[in-house]
Amino acid sequence: MRFIDEFRNSAVAHGLAVRIRKKQVRPVNLMEVCGTHTVAIFKHGIRQFLPEKVSLLSGPGCPVCVTPNADIDKAIALAQNGGVILTTFGDMMTVPGSYSSLHQANAAGADIRVVYSVLDALRIAQDNPHRSVVFLGVGFETTAPTTASAILEAERLGIENFFFLSVHKLIPPAMRALLDSDGVRIDGFICPGHVSTIIGSHPYEFIAKEYGIPCVIAGFEPLDILQAIDMLLVQVTTQEARVDIQYRRAVRKEGNPLALRYMDKVFEVTKSTWRGIGPIPGSGLRLRQGYERFDAESAFQIVTRPPREAKGCRCGEILRGVCIPSDCRLFAKACTPEHPVGPCMVSTEGTCSAWYLYGQEDKALSQLREP
Ligand code: SF4
């Protein structure tokens, strides 16, 4: 298949749905760990194709949503430092921190600029040599190589007013943390396609080997997702567990060696705190020795008040797959995409936002709470 329409062919989709329904499986919970998958599943009505026994859970796959309030508070404090221009992606602007958002700080006079890429932030630093430009680096393995390349470029060009606040996160350690946590039952993972283009399939192998949980790396079109679900059910019914690649047109087992080299040159892994999950060893990135001069946390004194959560917001539980948006009493009432209370409603890849825009309470999903 070469064209997008072919990946949305309804006859083939129905054929896959029939194949899935014919499988004799026990009730299974399959978790997608990518916000783009979450949106695609809702947008294309994938759940409606599935039998009741097959339930889909949304995991911590939206980088904006898993960024804890404490990190947003730090970014706001940095932006309020008069000499600083803070740069970030647009969807970070309205994410509520403990006391304010970047958008509110911007309205109050902080110099915060939305960029499409870290390279835009680098250009702003070149254009403003007398200001300090901080890039708030949010994202998973997909965006970290670009950040690494920008830091290498800043070094090559001798740009001294460019800094980086790292909230980058790594997906496989979060999957381990989910499997180790209480109250979450996962029978298979729909692994993230974009992240896997960078890291390949090897980093998920511990999930199959140590936990006996099947994994399939999937693309983002309806047929990709349905085929990935079918491939997962094959593993479940044959009681096998391995990492299969459905998204072969983009993902190789070894990933992208050049991107991995860039990441490894600039970053080392460190503990990182995830909203709803807490601190996870080896799930974050910090600058390696030799690149610390770009570290915003070392370069500036950042003073914040103790972080606090929005009252009633259940994003943390939603990100662990232990509750669904309609379990939150604020959903679609006090909390909407226009007036988000929590990050899962802010980001277009957030589960609450996807439910609000595309979905209603899903019967199969609601059964999850009593496995
Ligand atoms: Fe948080 Fe809003 Fe989702 Fe409730 S609906 S969990 S308040 S983001």
mmCIF file of C-alpha atoms and ligand atoms in Angstrom:
data_model
loop_
_atom_site.group_PDB
_atom_site.id
_atom_site.type_symbol
_atom_site.label_atom_id
_atom_site.label_comp_id
_atom_site.label_asym_id
_atom_site.label_seq_id
_atom_site.Cartn_x
_atom_site.Cartn_y
_atom_site.Cartn_z
ATOM 1 C CA MET A 1 0.000 0.000 0.000
ATOM 2 C CA ARG A 2 1.314 3.438 -0.928
ATOM 3 C CA PHE A 3 -1.408 6.024 -0.444
ATOM 4 C CA ILE A 4 -3.187 7.184 2.694
ATOM 5 C CA ASP A 5 -6.659 6.180 1.409
ATOM 6 C CA GLU A 6 -5.498 2.598 1.143
ATOM 7 C CA PHE A 7 -4.804 2.578 4.876
ATOM 8 C CA ARG A 8 -8.393 3.739 5.460
ATOM 9 C CA ASN A 9 -10.140 1.276 3.166
ATOM 10 C CA SER A 10 -13.392 0.380 4.920
ATOM 11 C CA ALA A 11 -13.774 -3.023 3.243
ATOM 12 C CA VAL A 12 -10.338 -4.088 4.473
ATOM 13 C CA ALA A 13 -11.118 -2.619 7.895
ATOM 14 C CA HIS A 14 -14.299 -4.666 8.131
ATOM 15 C CA GLY A 15 -12.376 -7.764 7.031
ATOM 16 C CA LEU A 16 -9.872 -7.181 9.837
ATOM 17 C CA ALA A 17 -12.697 -6.589 12.301
ATOM 18 C CA VAL A 18 -14.265 -9.914 11.343
ATOM 19 C CA ARG A 19 -10.908 -11.644 11.829
ATOM 20 C CA ILE A 20 -10.536 -10.029 15.252
ATOM 21 C CA ARG A 21 -14.062 -11.018 16.288
ATOM 22 C CA LYS A 22 -13.504 -14.632 15.275
ATOM 23 C CA LYS A 23 -10.584 -14.987 17.655
ATOM 24 C CA GLN A 24 -11.412 -16.970 20.773
ATOM 25 C CA VAL A 25 -9.857 -14.753 23.399
ATOM 26 C CA ARG A 26 -10.399 -14.229 27.075
ATOM 27 C CA PRO A 27 -11.205 -10.594 28.018
ATOM 28 C CA VAL A 28 -8.079 -8.578 27.288
ATOM 29 C CA ASN A 29 -6.926 -5.034 27.974
ATOM 30 C CA LEU A 30 -4.651 -3.592 25.312
ATOM 31 C CA MET A 31 -2.906 -0.317 26.084
ATOM 32 C CA GLU A 32 -1.726 2.248 23.570
ATOM 33 C CA VAL A 33 1.186 4.325 24.834
ATOM 34 C CA CYS A 34 1.071 7.127 22.330
ATOM 35 C CA GLY A 35 -1.167 10.172 22.199
ATOM 36 C CA THR A 36 -1.340 10.012 18.405
ATOM 37 C CA HIS A 37 -2.713 6.476 18.686
ATOM 38 C CA THR A 38 -5.241 7.635 21.282
ATOM 39 C CA VAL A 39 -6.553 10.312 18.935
ATOM 40 C CA ALA A 40 -6.542 7.985 15.900
ATOM 41 C CA ILE A 41 -8.472 5.312 17.825
ATOM 42 C CA PHE A 42 -11.196 7.800 18.744
ATOM 43 C CA LYS A 43 -11.214 9.674 15.452
ATOM 44 C CA HIS A 44 -11.655 6.536 13.357
ATOM 45 C CA GLY A 45 -14.049 4.794 15.753
ATOM 46 C CA ILE A 46 -11.726 1.808 16.170
ATOM 47 C CA ARG A 47 -13.429 0.727 19.396
ATOM 48 C CA GLN A 48 -16.681 0.153 17.537
ATOM 49 C CA PHE A 49 -14.961 -2.503 15.430
ATOM 50 C CA LEU A 50 -13.882 -4.536 18.436
ATOM 51 C CA PRO A 51 -15.700 -7.251 20.364
ATOM 52 C CA GLU A 52 -16.572 -6.477 23.989
ATOM 53 C CA LYS A 53 -13.839 -8.795 25.196
ATOM 54 C CA VAL A 54 -11.166 -6.552 23.667
ATOM 55 C CA SER A 55 -10.770 -3.310 25.564
ATOM 56 C CA LEU A 56 -8.461 -0.444 24.750
ATOM 57 C CA LEU A 57 -6.739 1.581 27.461
ATOM 58 C CA SER A 58 -4.907 4.860 26.989
ATOM 59 C CA GLY A 59 -1.547 5.109 28.711
ATOM 60 C CA PRO A 60 0.977 7.878 29.424
ATOM 61 C CA GLY A 61 1.647 8.657 25.770
ATOM 62 C CA CYS A 62 1.068 12.395 25.653
ATOM 63 C CA PRO A 63 4.260 14.283 26.559
ATOM 64 C CA VAL A 64 2.404 17.412 27.628
ATOM 65 C CA CYS A 65 0.118 15.399 29.907
ATOM 66 C CA VAL A 66 2.885 13.518 31.711
ATOM 67 C CA THR A 67 4.852 16.693 32.497
ATOM 68 C CA PRO A 68 4.244 17.321 36.203
ATOM 69 C CA ASN A 69 3.171 20.680 37.584
ATOM 70 C CA ALA A 70 6.574 21.177 39.237
ATOM 71 C CA ASP A 71 8.268 21.321 35.816
ATOM 72 C CA ILE A 72 5.699 23.739 34.412
ATOM 73 C CA ASP A 73 6.175 25.898 37.523
ATOM 74 C CA LYS A 74 9.934 25.921 36.862
ATOM 75 C CA ALA A 75 9.403 27.044 33.261
ATOM 76 C CA ILE A 76 7.086 29.840 34.427
ATOM 77 C CA ALA A 77 9.618 30.958 37.054
ATOM 78 C CA LEU A 78 12.325 31.035 34.386
ATOM 79 C CA ALA A 79 10.129 33.040 32.034
ATOM 80 C CA GLN A 80 9.512 35.567 34.802
ATOM 81 C CA ASN A 81 13.252 36.221 35.014
ATOM 82 C CA GLY A 82 13.503 39.551 33.190
ATOM 83 C CA GLY A 83 16.472 38.681 30.990
ATOM 84 C CA VAL A 84 15.041 35.420 29.715
ATOM 85 C CA ILE A 85 13.122 34.589 26.555
ATOM 86 C CA LEU A 86 11.403 31.255 27.123
ATOM 87 C CA THR A 87 10.619 29.235 23.999
ATOM 88 C CA THR A 88 8.349 26.236 23.807
ATOM 89 C CA PHE A 89 5.826 24.368 21.678
ATOM 90 C CA GLY A 90 2.337 25.847 21.413
ATOM 91 C CA ASP A 91 0.505 23.136 23.318
ATOM 92 C CA MET A 92 2.561 23.860 26.447
ATOM 93 C CA MET A 93 1.204 27.397 26.669
ATOM 94 C CA THR A 94 -2.173 26.601 28.203
ATOM 95 C CA VAL A 95 -1.141 23.662 30.368
ATOM 96 C CA PRO A 96 -2.029 24.650 33.910
ATOM 97 C CA GLY A 97 0.847 24.647 36.369
ATOM 98 C CA SER A 98 0.263 24.815 40.108
ATOM 99 C CA TYR A 99 -0.611 28.510 40.193
ATOM 100 C CA SER A 100 -0.591 29.760 36.611
ATOM 101 C CA SER A 101 0.185 28.774 33.008
ATOM 102 C CA LEU A 102 2.766 29.965 30.513
ATOM 103 C CA HIS A 103 -0.042 31.700 28.669
ATOM 104 C CA GLN A 104 -1.006 33.641 31.804
ATOM 105 C CA ALA A 105 2.638 34.463 32.537
ATOM 106 C CA ASN A 106 2.983 35.713 28.960
ATOM 107 C CA ALA A 107 -0.096 37.910 29.356
ATOM 108 C CA ALA A 108 1.434 39.285 32.550
ATOM 109 C CA GLY A 109 4.547 40.386 30.669
ATOM 110 C CA ALA A 110 6.925 37.416 30.539
ATOM 111 C CA ASP A 111 8.648 37.002 27.174
ATOM 112 C CA ILE A 112 7.454 33.563 26.057
ATOM 113 C CA ARG A 113 7.580 32.610 22.396
ATOM 114 C CA VAL A 114 5.997 29.653 20.650
ATOM 115 C CA VAL A 115 8.324 27.767 18.311
ATOM 116 C CA TYR A 116 7.726 24.928 15.891
ATOM 117 C CA SER A 117 11.178 23.447 16.413
ATOM 118 C CA VAL A 118 14.122 23.810 18.750
ATOM 119 C CA LEU A 119 15.996 25.237 15.755
ATOM 120 C CA ASP A 120 13.630 28.236 15.870
ATOM 121 C CA ALA A 121 14.715 28.734 19.490
ATOM 122 C CA LEU A 122 18.339 28.644 18.384
ATOM 123 C CA ARG A 123 17.617 31.324 15.788
ATOM 124 C CA ILE A 124 15.958 33.509 18.443
ATOM 125 C CA ALA A 125 19.132 33.158 20.531
ATOM 126 C CA GLN A 126 21.242 34.269 17.555
ATOM 127 C CA ASP A 127 18.932 37.240 16.920
ATOM 128 C CA ASN A 128 18.977 38.314 20.601
ATOM 129 C CA PRO A 129 22.598 38.026 21.722
ATOM 130 C CA HIS A 130 21.982 40.149 24.829
ATOM 131 C CA ARG A 131 19.131 37.993 26.127
ATOM 132 C CA SER A 132 19.195 34.434 27.491
ATOM 133 C CA VAL A 133 17.024 32.097 25.437
ATOM 134 C CA VAL A 134 15.733 28.961 27.162
ATOM 135 C CA PHE A 135 14.123 26.118 25.251
ATOM 136 C CA LEU A 136 11.644 24.060 27.267
ATOM 137 C CA GLY A 137 12.356 20.587 25.850
ATOM 138 C CA VAL A 138 9.219 18.506 26.125
ATOM 139 C CA GLY A 139 8.750 15.179 24.403
ATOM 140 C CA PHE A 140 9.779 11.564 24.148
ATOM 141 C CA GLU A 141 12.495 9.843 22.133
ATOM 142 C CA THR A 142 10.904 11.293 18.994
ATOM 143 C CA THR A 143 11.916 14.890 19.737
ATOM 144 C CA ALA A 144 15.035 14.356 21.865
ATOM 145 C CA PRO A 145 17.387 13.790 18.873
ATOM 146 C CA THR A 146 16.414 17.177 17.391
ATOM 147 C CA THR A 147 17.100 18.855 20.729
ATOM 148 C CA ALA A 148 20.454 17.079 20.856
ATOM 149 C CA SER A 149 21.331 18.252 17.355
ATOM 150 C CA ALA A 150 20.393 21.859 18.274
ATOM 151 C CA ILE A 151 22.685 21.737 21.285
ATOM 152 C CA LEU A 152 25.507 20.397 19.104
ATOM 153 C CA GLU A 153 24.796 23.192 16.634
ATOM 154 C CA ALA A 154 24.834 25.816 19.421
ATOM 155 C CA GLU A 155 28.193 24.458 20.502
ATOM 156 C CA ARG A 156 29.548 24.495 16.946
ATOM 157 C CA LEU A 157 28.417 28.085 16.409
ATOM 158 C CA GLY A 158 29.622 29.204 19.843
ATOM 159 C CA ILE A 159 26.180 30.479 20.856
ATOM 160 C CA GLU A 160 26.477 31.281 24.545
ATOM 161 C CA ASN A 161 23.001 32.605 25.327
ATOM 162 C CA PHE A 162 21.123 29.399 24.498
ATOM 163 C CA PHE A 163 19.916 27.149 27.343
ATOM 164 C CA PHE A 164 17.815 24.067 27.668
ATOM 165 C CA LEU A 165 15.325 23.031 30.352
ATOM 166 C CA SER A 166 14.970 19.277 30.007
ATOM 167 C CA VAL A 167 11.673 17.574 30.617
ATOM 168 C CA HIS A 168 12.313 14.960 27.935
ATOM 169 C CA LYS A 169 11.112 11.506 28.865
ATOM 170 C CA LEU A 170 11.745 7.923 27.748
ATOM 171 C CA ILE A 171 8.831 5.587 27.101
ATOM 172 C CA PRO A 172 10.037 2.009 27.846
ATOM 173 C CA PRO A 173 10.886 2.702 31.535
ATOM 174 C CA ALA A 174 7.379 4.136 31.975
ATOM 175 C CA MET A 175 5.917 0.934 30.530
ATOM 176 C CA ARG A 176 7.878 -1.053 33.112
ATOM 177 C CA ALA A 177 6.621 1.246 35.881
ATOM 178 C CA LEU A 178 3.036 0.681 34.736
ATOM 179 C CA LEU A 179 3.481 -3.080 34.723
ATOM 180 C CA ASP A 180 4.933 -2.904 38.239
ATOM 181 C CA SER A 181 2.155 -0.704 39.601
ATOM 182 C CA ASP A 182 -0.937 -1.930 41.426
ATOM 183 C CA GLY A 183 -4.373 -1.815 39.889
ATOM 184 C CA VAL A 184 -3.324 -1.854 36.234
ATOM 185 C CA ARG A 185 -3.999 -4.974 34.167
ATOM 186 C CA ILE A 186 -2.419 -4.926 30.732
ATOM 187 C CA ASP A 187 -2.489 -7.920 28.382
ATOM 188 C CA GLY A 188 -0.739 -6.318 25.442
ATOM 189 C CA PHE A 189 0.874 -3.064 24.347
ATOM 190 C CA ILE A 190 0.253 -1.162 21.130
ATOM 191 C CA CYS A 191 3.735 0.372 21.071
ATOM 192 C CA PRO A 192 4.270 3.907 19.797
ATOM 193 C CA GLY A 193 5.145 4.199 16.123
ATOM 194 C CA HIS A 194 6.943 7.545 16.188
ATOM 195 C CA VAL A 195 9.094 6.741 19.224
ATOM 196 C CA SER A 196 9.945 3.373 17.676
ATOM 197 C CA THR A 197 11.246 4.949 14.468
ATOM 198 C CA ILE A 198 14.031 6.259 16.726
ATOM 199 C CA ILE A 199 14.571 3.462 19.255
ATOM 200 C CA GLY A 200 13.542 0.426 17.168
ATOM 201 C CA SER A 201 12.013 -2.672 18.730
ATOM 202 C CA HIS A 202 14.794 -3.880 21.057
ATOM 203 C CA PRO A 203 14.012 -1.560 24.012
ATOM 204 C CA TYR A 204 10.580 -3.233 24.428
ATOM 205 C CA GLU A 205 11.926 -6.772 24.556
ATOM 206 C CA PHE A 206 12.041 -6.876 28.363
ATOM 207 C CA ILE A 207 8.246 -6.528 28.348
ATOM 208 C CA ALA A 208 7.832 -9.769 26.419
ATOM 209 C CA LYS A 209 10.676 -11.628 28.126
ATOM 210 C CA GLU A 210 10.287 -10.551 31.755
ATOM 211 C CA TYR A 211 6.548 -9.897 31.942
ATOM 212 C CA GLY A 212 5.249 -12.216 29.195
ATOM 213 C CA ILE A 213 3.244 -9.343 27.676
ATOM 214 C CA PRO A 214 2.874 -9.180 23.871
ATOM 215 C CA CYS A 215 3.903 -5.979 22.096
ATOM 216 C CA VAL A 216 3.186 -4.730 18.578
ATOM 217 C CA ILE A 217 4.645 -1.505 17.189
ATOM 218 C CA ALA A 218 1.851 0.115 15.198
ATOM 219 C CA GLY A 219 1.315 2.841 12.630
ATOM 220 C CA PHE A 220 -1.402 5.461 12.922
ATOM 221 C CA GLU A 221 -3.936 4.736 10.213
ATOM 222 C CA PRO A 222 -7.079 2.722 10.979
ATOM 223 C CA LEU A 223 -5.819 -0.375 9.191
ATOM 224 C CA ASP A 224 -2.485 -0.129 11.001
ATOM 225 C CA ILE A 225 -4.212 -0.095 14.374
ATOM 226 C CA LEU A 226 -6.672 -2.870 13.541
ATOM 227 C CA GLN A 227 -3.884 -5.046 12.160
ATOM 228 C CA ALA A 228 -1.777 -4.382 15.272
ATOM 229 C CA ILE A 229 -4.709 -5.433 17.483
ATOM 230 C CA ASP A 230 -5.122 -8.584 15.399
ATOM 231 C CA MET A 231 -1.383 -9.313 15.744
ATOM 232 C CA LEU A 232 -1.582 -8.834 19.505
ATOM 233 C CA LEU A 233 -4.544 -11.206 19.742
ATOM 234 C CA VAL A 234 -2.608 -13.831 17.791
ATOM 235 C CA GLN A 235 0.079 -13.678 20.486
ATOM 236 C CA VAL A 236 -2.513 -13.759 23.265
ATOM 237 C CA THR A 237 -4.337 -16.788 21.839
ATOM 238 C CA THR A 238 -1.128 -18.716 21.188
ATOM 239 C CA GLN A 239 0.193 -17.663 24.621
ATOM 240 C CA GLU A 240 3.315 -16.193 23.075
ATOM 241 C CA ALA A 241 4.964 -12.899 23.929
ATOM 242 C CA ARG A 242 7.318 -11.080 21.606
ATOM 243 C CA VAL A 243 7.742 -7.675 20.004
ATOM 244 C CA ASP A 244 6.273 -7.580 16.504
ATOM 245 C CA ILE A 245 6.500 -4.651 14.109
ATOM 246 C CA GLN A 246 3.301 -3.829 12.231
ATOM 247 C CA TYR A 247 4.607 -0.380 11.196
ATOM 248 C CA ARG A 248 7.257 -1.828 8.900
ATOM 249 C CA ARG A 249 7.148 1.042 6.457
ATOM 250 C CA ALA A 250 8.748 3.299 9.098
ATOM 251 C CA VAL A 251 10.284 1.212 11.884
ATOM 252 C CA ARG A 252 13.374 -0.973 11.803
ATOM 253 C CA LYS A 253 14.447 -3.263 14.625
ATOM 254 C CA GLU A 254 17.586 -1.220 15.223
ATOM 255 C CA GLY A 255 15.744 2.135 15.040
ATOM 256 C CA ASN A 256 17.549 5.174 13.701
ATOM 257 C CA PRO A 257 21.253 4.771 14.580
ATOM 258 C CA LEU A 258 22.170 8.371 13.684
ATOM 259 C CA ALA A 259 19.431 9.849 15.887
ATOM 260 C CA LEU A 260 20.415 7.493 18.716
ATOM 261 C CA ARG A 261 24.064 8.572 18.366
ATOM 262 C CA TYR A 262 23.073 12.246 18.660
ATOM 263 C CA MET A 263 21.010 11.536 21.755
ATOM 264 C CA ASP A 264 23.737 9.496 23.347
ATOM 265 C CA LYS A 265 26.388 12.122 22.623
ATOM 266 C CA VAL A 266 24.496 14.936 24.342
ATOM 267 C CA PHE A 267 22.290 13.240 26.960
ATOM 268 C CA GLU A 268 22.527 10.670 29.694
ATOM 269 C CA VAL A 269 19.568 8.967 31.298
ATOM 270 C CA THR A 270 18.359 10.080 34.683
ATOM 271 C CA LYS A 271 15.389 9.688 36.992
ATOM 272 C CA SER A 272 12.348 11.651 35.915
ATOM 273 C CA THR A 273 9.003 12.355 37.515
ATOM 274 C CA TRP A 274 5.851 11.544 35.544
ATOM 275 C CA ARG A 275 2.452 12.956 36.332
ATOM 276 C CA GLY A 276 0.322 10.199 37.814
ATOM 277 C CA ILE A 277 3.159 7.706 38.059
ATOM 278 C CA GLY A 278 5.801 9.544 40.083
ATOM 279 C CA PRO A 279 9.590 9.257 39.814
ATOM 280 C CA ILE A 280 10.750 6.549 37.402
ATOM 281 C CA PRO A 281 14.425 5.550 37.321
ATOM 282 C CA GLY A 282 16.116 5.950 33.939
ATOM 283 C CA SER A 283 13.099 7.595 32.314
ATOM 284 C CA GLY A 284 14.485 11.106 31.737
ATOM 285 C CA LEU A 285 17.353 12.796 29.944
ATOM 286 C CA ARG A 286 19.874 15.278 31.280
ATOM 287 C CA LEU A 287 22.852 16.914 29.613
ATOM 288 C CA ARG A 288 26.087 14.964 29.721
ATOM 289 C CA GLN A 289 29.320 16.281 31.155
ATOM 290 C CA GLY A 290 30.733 18.698 28.608
ATOM 291 C CA TYR A 291 27.291 20.126 27.743
ATOM 292 C CA GLU A 292 26.267 21.346 31.211
ATOM 293 C CA ARG A 293 26.761 24.949 30.223
ATOM 294 C CA PHE A 294 23.504 24.671 28.250
ATOM 295 C CA ASP A 295 21.600 23.483 31.331
ATOM 296 C CA ALA A 296 19.050 26.134 32.363
ATOM 297 C CA GLU A 297 18.703 24.687 35.857
ATOM 298 C CA SER A 298 22.418 25.242 36.489
ATOM 299 C CA ALA A 299 22.584 28.611 34.749
ATOM 300 C CA PHE A 300 19.662 30.252 36.569
ATOM 301 C CA GLN A 301 18.392 30.280 40.094
ATOM 302 C CA ILE A 302 14.863 28.944 39.792
ATOM 303 C CA VAL A 303 12.637 29.571 42.791
ATOM 304 C CA THR A 304 9.190 28.005 42.855
ATOM 305 C CA ARG A 305 6.475 27.488 45.412
ATOM 306 C CA PRO A 306 5.552 23.901 46.393
ATOM 307 C CA PRO A 307 3.629 22.278 43.513
ATOM 308 C CA ARG A 308 -0.063 21.477 43.899
ATOM 309 C CA GLU A 309 -2.640 19.650 41.779
ATOM 310 C CA ALA A 310 -5.916 21.054 40.449
ATOM 311 C CA LYS A 311 -8.701 20.007 42.806
ATOM 312 C CA GLY A 312 -10.759 17.162 41.389
ATOM 313 C CA CYS A 313 -8.541 16.532 38.350
ATOM 314 C CA ARG A 314 -7.903 12.808 37.784
ATOM 315 C CA CYS A 315 -5.285 13.080 35.043
ATOM 316 C CA GLY A 316 -2.846 10.986 37.077
ATOM 317 C CA GLU A 317 -5.213 8.014 37.189
ATOM 318 C CA ILE A 318 -6.195 8.448 33.555
ATOM 319 C CA LEU A 319 -2.538 8.354 32.522
ATOM 320 C CA ARG A 320 -2.138 5.024 34.346
ATOM 321 C CA GLY A 321 -5.209 3.606 32.647
ATOM 322 C CA VAL A 322 -7.051 3.024 35.921
ATOM 323 C CA CYS A 323 -9.902 5.401 35.197
ATOM 324 C CA ILE A 324 -11.528 7.014 32.187
ATOM 325 C CA PRO A 325 -12.315 10.691 31.559
ATOM 326 C CA SER A 326 -16.015 10.370 32.320
ATOM 327 C CA ASP A 327 -15.063 9.161 35.812
ATOM 328 C CA CYS A 328 -13.843 12.707 36.455
ATOM 329 C CA ARG A 329 -16.698 14.853 37.705
ATOM 330 C CA LEU A 330 -15.180 17.892 35.986
ATOM 331 C CA PHE A 331 -15.146 16.268 32.532
ATOM 332 C CA ALA A 332 -17.141 18.250 29.958
ATOM 333 C CA LYS A 333 -18.460 20.485 32.746
ATOM 334 C CA ALA A 334 -15.836 22.634 34.466
ATOM 335 C CA CYS A 335 -13.152 21.099 32.227
ATOM 336 C CA THR A 336 -13.360 21.481 28.440
ATOM 337 C CA PRO A 337 -10.745 22.134 25.734
ATOM 338 C CA GLU A 338 -11.690 25.842 25.903
ATOM 339 C CA HIS A 339 -11.273 25.918 29.701
ATOM 340 C CA PRO A 340 -8.997 22.997 30.604
ATOM 341 C CA VAL A 341 -8.465 22.165 34.249
ATOM 342 C CA GLY A 342 -5.852 19.450 33.687
ATOM 343 C CA PRO A 343 -3.238 18.692 31.024
ATOM 344 C CA CYS A 344 -5.143 15.702 29.583
ATOM 345 C CA MET A 345 -7.730 18.201 28.324
ATOM 346 C CA VAL A 346 -5.192 20.725 27.021
ATOM 347 C CA SER A 347 -3.176 18.710 24.589
ATOM 348 C CA THR A 348 -4.812 17.559 21.375
ATOM 349 C CA GLU A 349 -3.203 14.192 22.167
ATOM 350 C CA GLY A 350 -4.614 14.085 25.687
ATOM 351 C CA THR A 351 -7.094 11.349 26.543
ATOM 352 C CA CYS A 352 -9.683 13.729 27.999
ATOM 353 C CA SER A 353 -9.480 15.936 24.932
ATOM 354 C CA ALA A 354 -9.890 12.920 22.605
ATOM 355 C CA TRP A 355 -12.915 11.738 24.610
ATOM 356 C CA TYR A 356 -14.427 15.199 24.526
ATOM 357 C CA LEU A 357 -13.885 15.707 20.806
ATOM 358 C CA TYR A 358 -14.597 12.231 19.453
ATOM 359 C CA GLY A 359 -15.923 9.860 22.031
ATOM 360 C CA GLN A 360 -18.580 9.021 24.496
ATOM 361 C CA GLU A 361 -18.415 6.586 27.370
ATOM 362 C CA ASP A 362 -17.260 3.296 25.930
ATOM 363 C CA LYS A 363 -19.045 0.296 27.351
ATOM 364 C CA ALA A 364 -16.148 -2.069 26.832
ATOM 365 C CA LEU A 365 -13.713 0.323 28.460
ATOM 366 C CA SER A 366 -15.885 0.951 31.481
ATOM 367 C CA GLN A 367 -15.830 -2.789 32.210
ATOM 368 C CA LEU A 368 -12.105 -2.538 32.775
ATOM 369 C CA ARG A 369 -12.520 -1.271 36.254
ATOM 370 C CA GLU A 370 -13.671 -4.676 37.395
ATOM 371 C CA PRO A 371 -11.307 -7.139 35.684
HETATM 372 FE FE1 SF4 B 1 -8.290 16.517 34.605
HETATM 373 FE FE2 SF4 B 1 -10.131 17.692 33.057
HETATM 374 FE FE3 SF4 B 1 -9.424 15.212 32.521
HETATM 375 FE FE4 SF4 B 1 -10.840 15.763 34.708
HETATM 376 S S1 SF4 B 1 -11.523 15.995 32.598
HETATM 377 S S2 SF4 B 1 -9.073 14.398 34.572
HETATM 378 S S3 SF4 B 1 -10.027 17.769 35.281
HETATM 379 S S4 SF4 B 1 -8.122 17.021 32.417
#
